[in-house]
C-alpha cells in the first residue's frame, strides 16, 4: 500500500484559492514563484526553495503573486485506506 501522496501544483499569477482543511498533514516545497500561505489565518510569505508545513485540520488558503509551482506530499493514501480522511472547503 502506498503511504505517501505527492502533488505538483501550478498556481497562475494573481491566483487566490479558496480556504480548505483536511485531516492529512502536508509538507510544501516551493519550486518557483512567490506567494502567501495563509495557515489558520496566519500569513506566511513563500519564495523559491522555501518549505512550509500545514498541520492536520489547519485551515489553508494559497495565493500567488506570480506563476508559482509547489511540490507537496502528505499521508493522504493511508488515511483514505483507513477511511478516516476528511476535508472541508470553507469559502
mmCIF file of N, CA and C in Angstrom:
data_model
loop_
_atom_site.group_PDB
_atom_site.id
_atom_site.type_symbol
_atom_site.label_atom_id
_atom_site.label_comp_id
_atom_site.label_asym_id
_atom_site.label_seq_id
_atom_site.Cartn_x
_atom_site.Cartn_y
_atom_site.Cartn_z
ATOM 1 N N UNK A 1 0.849 -1.174 0.000
ATOM 2 C CA UNK A 1 0.000 0.000 0.000
ATOM 3 C C UNK A 1 0.891 1.232 0.000
ATOM 4 N N UNK A 2 0.692 2.158 -0.945
ATOM 5 C CA UNK A 2 1.441 3.419 -0.889
ATOM 6 C C UNK A 2 1.035 4.202 0.365
ATOM 7 N N UNK A 3 2.001 4.813 0.978
ATOM 8 C CA UNK A 3 1.713 5.563 2.208
ATOM 9 C C UNK A 3 1.899 7.064 2.061
ATOM 10 N N UNK A 4 2.492 7.504 0.972
ATOM 11 C CA UNK A 4 2.733 8.927 0.751
ATOM 12 C C UNK A 4 2.163 9.321 -0.609
ATOM 13 N N UNK A 5 1.453 10.444 -0.652
ATOM 14 C CA UNK A 5 0.955 11.000 -1.907
ATOM 15 C C UNK A 5 1.796 12.226 -2.247
ATOM 16 N N UNK A 6 2.100 12.395 -3.526
ATOM 17 C CA UNK A 6 2.855 13.566 -3.965
ATOM 18 C C UNK A 6 2.021 14.356 -4.964
ATOM 19 N N UNK A 7 2.214 15.668 -4.952
ATOM 20 C CA UNK A 7 1.452 16.558 -5.820
ATOM 21 C C UNK A 7 2.376 17.648 -6.354
ATOM 22 N N UNK A 8 2.115 18.095 -7.574
ATOM 23 C CA UNK A 8 2.804 19.234 -8.166
ATOM 24 C C UNK A 8 1.715 20.182 -8.637
ATOM 25 N N UNK A 9 1.710 21.393 -8.111
ATOM 26 C CA UNK A 9 0.657 22.357 -8.412
ATOM 27 C C UNK A 9 1.229 23.567 -9.126
ATOM 28 N N UNK A 10 0.498 24.068 -10.104
ATOM 29 C CA UNK A 10 0.813 25.342 -10.741
ATOM 30 C C UNK A 10 -0.234 26.347 -10.299
ATOM 31 N N UNK A 11 0.222 27.395 -9.635
ATOM 32 C CA UNK A 11 -0.654 28.497 -9.256
ATOM 33 C C UNK A 11 -0.348 29.645 -10.210
ATOM 34 N N UNK A 12 -1.282 30.034 -11.080
ATOM 35 C CA UNK A 12 -1.001 31.113 -12.022
ATOM 36 C C UNK A 12 -0.884 32.468 -11.321
ATOM 37 N N UNK A 13 -0.259 33.404 -12.002
ATOM 38 C CA UNK A 13 -0.100 34.763 -11.471
ATOM 39 C C UNK A 13 -1.454 35.291 -10.998
ATOM 40 N N UNK A 14 -1.466 35.932 -9.844
ATOM 41 C CA UNK A 14 -2.656 36.508 -9.203
ATOM 42 C C UNK A 14 -3.676 35.465 -8.757
ATOM 43 N N UNK A 15 -3.241 34.217 -8.585
ATOM 44 C CA UNK A 15 -4.115 33.156 -8.084
ATOM 45 C C UNK A 15 -4.536 33.463 -6.658
ATOM 46 N N UNK A 16 -5.798 33.213 -6.359
ATOM 47 C CA UNK A 16 -6.318 33.349 -4.998
ATOM 48 C C UNK A 16 -7.259 32.177 -4.753
ATOM 49 N N UNK A 17 -6.766 31.176 -4.019
ATOM 50 C CA UNK A 17 -7.535 29.957 -3.796
ATOM 51 C C UNK A 17 -8.538 30.089 -2.673
ATOM 52 N N UNK A 18 -9.420 29.106 -2.607
ATOM 53 C CA UNK A 18 -10.399 29.042 -1.526
ATOM 54 C C UNK A 18 -9.773 28.371 -0.310
ATOM 55 N N UNK A 19 -10.214 28.757 0.856
ATOM 56 C CA UNK A 19 -9.728 28.148 2.092
ATOM 57 C C UNK A 19 -10.298 26.737 2.228
ATOM 58 N N UNK A 20 -9.474 25.834 2.724
ATOM 59 C CA UNK A 20 -9.923 24.466 2.963
ATOM 60 C C UNK A 20 -9.113 23.870 4.106
ATOM 61 N N UNK A 21 -9.584 22.735 4.581
ATOM 62 C CA UNK A 21 -8.852 21.989 5.608
ATOM 63 C C UNK A 21 -9.021 20.511 5.351
ATOM 64 N N UNK A 22 -8.065 19.744 5.830
ATOM 65 C CA UNK A 22 -8.071 18.307 5.608
ATOM 66 C C UNK A 22 -7.366 17.616 6.774
ATOM 67 N N UNK A 23 -7.724 16.361 6.999
ATOM 68 C CA UNK A 23 -7.095 15.637 8.106
ATOM 69 C C UNK A 23 -5.676 15.195 7.789
ATOM 70 N N UNK A 24 -5.283 15.192 6.514
ATOM 71 C CA UNK A 24 -3.886 14.834 6.210
ATOM 72 C C UNK A 24 -2.987 16.049 6.412
ATOM 73 N N UNK A 25 -1.852 15.843 7.036
ATOM 74 C CA UNK A 25 -0.860 16.904 7.163
ATOM 75 C C UNK A 25 -0.038 16.934 5.880
ATOM 76 N N UNK A 26 0.418 18.107 5.465
ATOM 77 C CA UNK A 26 1.149 18.215 4.194
ATOM 78 C C UNK A 26 2.403 19.069 4.351
ATOM 79 N N UNK A 27 3.426 18.682 3.593
ATOM 80 C CA UNK A 27 4.669 19.447 3.514
ATOM 81 C C UNK A 27 4.744 20.024 2.102
ATOM 82 N N UNK A 28 4.963 21.322 1.992
ATOM 83 C CA UNK A 28 5.047 22.015 0.707
ATOM 84 C C UNK A 28 6.470 22.505 0.469
ATOM 85 N N UNK A 29 6.953 22.317 -0.745
ATOM 86 C CA UNK A 29 8.257 22.816 -1.174
ATOM 87 C C UNK A 29 8.001 23.748 -2.358
ATOM 88 N N UNK A 30 8.515 24.970 -2.269
ATOM 89 C CA UNK A 30 8.301 25.951 -3.333
ATOM 90 C C UNK A 30 9.369 25.740 -4.400
ATOM 91 N N UNK A 31 8.931 25.345 -5.589
ATOM 92 C CA UNK A 31 9.845 25.107 -6.700
ATOM 93 C C UNK A 31 10.197 26.433 -7.372
ATOM 94 N N UNK A 32 9.182 27.220 -7.675
ATOM 95 C CA UNK A 32 9.411 28.547 -8.256
ATOM 96 C C UNK A 32 8.214 29.428 -7.963
ATOM 97 N N UNK A 33 8.443 30.746 -7.983
ATOM 98 C CA UNK A 33 7.373 31.711 -7.770
ATOM 99 C C UNK A 33 7.317 32.227 -6.343
ATOM 100 N N UNK A 34 6.398 33.171 -6.148
ATOM 101 C CA UNK A 34 6.197 33.799 -4.846
ATOM 102 C C UNK A 34 4.713 33.864 -4.537
ATOM 103 N N UNK A 35 4.393 33.831 -3.258
ATOM 104 C CA UNK A 35 3.003 33.929 -2.844
ATOM 105 C C UNK A 35 2.897 33.900 -1.339
ATOM 106 N N UNK A 36 1.693 33.588 -0.882
ATOM 107 C CA UNK A 36 1.418 33.543 0.552
ATOM 108 C C UNK A 36 0.595 32.312 0.874
ATOM 109 N N UNK A 37 0.963 31.644 1.950
ATOM 110 C CA UNK A 37 0.155 30.558 2.512
ATOM 111 C C UNK A 37 -0.470 31.116 3.787
ATOM 112 N N UNK A 38 -1.774 31.188 3.807
ATOM 113 C CA UNK A 38 -2.498 31.629 4.994
ATOM 114 C C UNK A 38 -2.890 30.365 5.757
ATOM 115 N N UNK A 39 -2.172 30.079 6.842
ATOM 116 C CA UNK A 39 -2.380 28.865 7.620
ATOM 117 C C UNK A 39 -3.008 29.250 8.955
ATOM 118 N N UNK A 40 -4.240 28.794 9.166
ATOM 119 C CA UNK A 40 -5.003 29.181 10.355
ATOM 120 C C UNK A 40 -4.980 30.699 10.549
ATOM 121 N N UNK A 41 -5.201 31.412 9.443
ATOM 122 C CA UNK A 41 -5.290 32.881 9.408
ATOM 123 C C UNK A 41 -3.972 33.590 9.717
ATOM 124 N N UNK A 42 -2.865 32.874 9.706
ATOM 125 C CA UNK A 42 -1.554 33.488 9.889
ATOM 126 C C UNK A 42 -0.823 33.447 8.547
ATOM 127 N N UNK A 43 -0.438 34.607 8.000
ATOM 128 C CA UNK A 43 0.202 34.621 6.679
ATOM 129 C C UNK A 43 1.686 34.251 6.732
ATOM 130 N N UNK A 44 2.095 33.437 5.773
ATOM 131 C CA UNK A 44 3.492 33.061 5.595
ATOM 132 C C UNK A 44 3.847 33.313 4.136
ATOM 133 N N UNK A 45 4.686 34.321 3.886
ATOM 134 C CA UNK A 45 5.145 34.584 2.523
ATOM 135 C C UNK A 45 6.128 33.492 2.131
ATOM 136 N N UNK A 46 6.036 33.030 0.872
ATOM 137 C CA UNK A 46 6.972 32.000 0.418
ATOM 138 C C UNK A 46 7.641 32.401 -0.883
ATOM 139 N N UNK A 47 8.822 31.840 -1.087
ATOM 140 C CA UNK A 47 9.659 32.104 -2.262
ATOM 141 C C UNK A 47 10.343 30.791 -2.652
ATOM 142 N N UNK A 48 11.017 30.761 -3.809
ATOM 143 C CA UNK A 48 11.683 29.524 -4.236
ATOM 144 C C UNK A 48 12.605 28.953 -3.149
ATOM 145 N N UNK A 49 12.569 27.637 -3.022
ATOM 146 C CA UNK A 49 13.353 26.833 -2.081
ATOM 147 C C UNK A 49 12.849 26.906 -0.639
ATOM 148 N N UNK A 50 11.727 27.606 -0.400
ATOM 149 C CA UNK A 50 11.124 27.588 0.936
ATOM 150 C C UNK A 50 10.367 26.285 1.133
ATOM 151 N N UNK A 51 10.244 25.885 2.383
ATOM 152 C CA UNK A 51 9.480 24.708 2.765
ATOM 153 C C UNK A 51 8.548 25.130 3.894
ATOM 154 N N UNK A 52 7.267 24.732 3.796
ATOM 155 C CA UNK A 52 6.347 25.007 4.889
ATOM 156 C C UNK A 52 5.436 23.802 5.096
ATOM 157 N N UNK A 53 4.938 23.677 6.318
ATOM 158 C CA UNK A 53 4.118 22.534 6.710
ATOM 159 C C UNK A 53 2.731 23.026 7.088
ATOM 160 N N UNK A 54 1.727 22.281 6.639
ATOM 161 C CA UNK A 54 0.346 22.560 7.021
ATOM 162 C C UNK A 54 -0.120 21.389 7.883
ATOM 163 N N UNK A 55 -0.305 21.616 9.185
ATOM 164 C CA UNK A 55 -0.704 20.529 10.077
ATOM 165 C C UNK A 55 -2.101 19.995 9.746
ATOM 166 N N UNK A 56 -2.368 18.809 10.229
ATOM 167 C CA UNK A 56 -3.686 18.208 10.071
ATOM 168 C C UNK A 56 -4.781 19.152 10.559
ATOM 169 N N UNK A 57 -5.817 19.310 9.764
ATOM 170 C CA UNK A 57 -7.020 20.096 10.027
ATOM 171 C C UNK A 57 -6.762 21.597 10.171
ATOM 172 N N UNK A 58 -5.590 22.072 9.781
ATOM 173 C CA UNK A 58 -5.326 23.508 9.762
ATOM 174 C C UNK A 58 -5.972 24.102 8.521
ATOM 175 N N UNK A 59 -6.530 25.277 8.657
ATOM 176 C CA UNK A 59 -7.136 25.974 7.517
ATOM 177 C C UNK A 59 -6.015 26.504 6.624
ATOM 178 N N UNK A 60 -6.118 26.256 5.309
ATOM 179 C CA UNK A 60 -5.091 26.698 4.355
ATOM 180 C C UNK A 60 -5.746 27.453 3.212
ATOM 181 N N UNK A 61 -5.151 28.593 2.865
ATOM 182 C CA UNK A 61 -5.547 29.359 1.682
ATOM 183 C C UNK A 61 -4.276 29.819 1.000
ATOM 184 N N UNK A 62 -4.124 29.513 -0.287
ATOM 185 C CA UNK A 62 -2.927 29.869 -1.050
ATOM 186 C C UNK A 62 -3.212 31.011 -2.014
ATOM 187 N N UNK A 63 -2.250 31.931 -2.120
ATOM 188 C CA UNK A 63 -2.287 32.983 -3.131
ATOM 189 C C UNK A 63 -0.920 33.042 -3.801
ATOM 190 N N UNK A 64 -0.898 33.542 -5.036
ATOM 191 C CA UNK A 64 0.366 33.663 -5.769
ATOM 192 C C UNK A 64 0.434 35.020 -6.438
ATOM 193 N N UNK A 65 1.576 35.679 -6.333
ATOM 194 C CA UNK A 65 1.771 36.988 -6.959
ATOM 195 C C UNK A 65 2.384 36.861 -8.348
ATOM 196 N N UNK A 66 2.882 35.670 -8.669
ATOM 197 C CA UNK A 66 3.425 35.361 -9.995
ATOM 198 C C UNK A 66 3.211 33.875 -10.235
ATOM 199 N N UNK A 67 3.454 33.393 -11.446
ATOM 200 C CA UNK A 67 3.331 31.960 -11.700
ATOM 201 C C UNK A 67 4.177 31.208 -10.669
ATOM 202 N N UNK A 68 3.557 30.254 -10.000
ATOM 203 C CA UNK A 68 4.199 29.554 -8.884
ATOM 204 C C UNK A 68 4.009 28.046 -9.031
ATOM 205 N N UNK A 69 5.048 27.302 -8.733
ATOM 206 C CA UNK A 69 4.974 25.839 -8.738
ATOM 207 C C UNK A 69 5.281 25.342 -7.327
ATOM 208 N N UNK A 70 4.359 24.526 -6.793
ATOM 209 C CA UNK A 70 4.526 23.948 -5.462
ATOM 210 C C UNK A 70 4.551 22.427 -5.567
ATOM 211 N N UNK A 71 5.499 21.810 -4.896
ATOM 212 C CA UNK A 71 5.542 20.365 -4.742
ATOM 213 C C UNK A 71 5.101 20.083 -3.312
ATOM 214 N N UNK A 72 4.229 19.101 -3.130
ATOM 215 C CA UNK A 72 3.802 18.760 -1.772
ATOM 216 C C UNK A 72 3.652 17.250 -1.627
ATOM 217 N N UNK A 73 3.696 16.812 -0.373
ATOM 218 C CA UNK A 73 3.452 15.403 -0.086
ATOM 219 C C UNK A 73 2.708 15.292 1.243
ATOM 220 N N UNK A 74 1.946 14.194 1.365
ATOM 221 C CA UNK A 74 1.152 14.004 2.578
ATOM 222 C C UNK A 74 0.882 12.518 2.808
ATOM 223 N N UNK A 75 0.238 12.239 3.921
ATOM 224 C CA UNK A 75 -0.130 10.870 4.270
ATOM 225 C C UNK A 75 -1.560 10.536 3.825
ATOM 226 N N UNK A 76 -2.053 11.200 2.819
ATOM 227 C CA UNK A 76 -3.416 11.026 2.312
ATOM 228 C C UNK A 76 -3.770 9.566 1.979
ATOM 229 N N UNK A 77 -2.900 8.801 1.277
ATOM 230 C CA UNK A 77 -3.287 7.421 0.937
ATOM 231 C C UNK A 77 -3.586 6.537 2.153
ATOM 232 N N UNK A 78 -2.837 6.703 3.212
ATOM 233 C CA UNK A 78 -3.070 5.909 4.421
ATOM 234 C C UNK A 78 -4.426 6.265 5.017
ATOM 235 N N UNK A 79 -4.708 7.559 5.095
ATOM 236 C CA UNK A 79 -5.980 7.987 5.672
ATOM 237 C C UNK A 79 -7.156 7.546 4.803
ATOM 238 N N UNK A 80 -6.976 7.581 3.486
ATOM 239 C CA UNK A 80 -8.040 7.110 2.588
ATOM 240 C C UNK A 80 -8.276 5.609 2.794
ATOM 241 N N UNK A 81 -7.193 4.825 2.867
ATOM 242 C CA UNK A 81 -7.316 3.373 3.046
ATOM 243 C C UNK A 81 -7.996 3.021 4.367
ATOM 244 N N UNK A 82 -7.758 3.843 5.379
ATOM 245 C CA UNK A 82 -8.358 3.591 6.691
ATOM 246 C C UNK A 82 -9.762 4.182 6.819
ATOM 247 N N UNK A 83 -10.163 4.962 5.821
ATOM 248 C CA UNK A 83 -11.490 5.573 5.851
ATOM 249 C C UNK A 83 -11.616 6.727 6.818
ATOM 250 N N UNK A 84 -10.505 7.391 7.121
ATOM 251 C CA UNK A 84 -10.550 8.487 8.109
ATOM 252 C C UNK A 84 -10.249 9.850 7.485
ATOM 253 N N UNK A 85 -10.023 9.911 6.180
ATOM 254 C CA UNK A 85 -9.736 11.204 5.534
ATOM 255 C C UNK A 85 -10.991 12.060 5.520
ATOM 256 N N UNK A 86 -10.875 13.299 5.954
ATOM 257 C CA UNK A 86 -11.971 14.263 5.925
ATOM 258 C C UNK A 86 -11.457 15.566 5.349
ATOM 259 N N UNK A 87 -12.298 16.248 4.581
ATOM 260 C CA UNK A 87 -11.952 17.540 4.000
ATOM 261 C C UNK A 87 -13.138 18.480 4.131
ATOM 262 N N UNK A 88 -12.839 19.768 4.238
ATOM 263 C CA UNK A 88 -13.883 20.790 4.281
ATOM 264 C C UNK A 88 -13.399 21.994 3.483
ATOM 265 N N UNK A 89 -14.254 22.478 2.595
ATOM 266 C CA UNK A 89 -13.954 23.688 1.824
ATOM 267 C C UNK A 89 -14.737 24.827 2.465
ATOM 268 N N UNK A 90 -14.036 25.905 2.780
ATOM 269 C CA UNK A 90 -14.598 26.923 3.677
ATOM 270 C C UNK A 90 -15.091 28.183 2.986
ATOM 271 N N UNK A 91 -14.743 28.411 1.733
ATOM 272 C CA UNK A 91 -15.198 29.638 1.037
ATOM 273 C C UNK A 91 -16.325 29.330 0.104
#
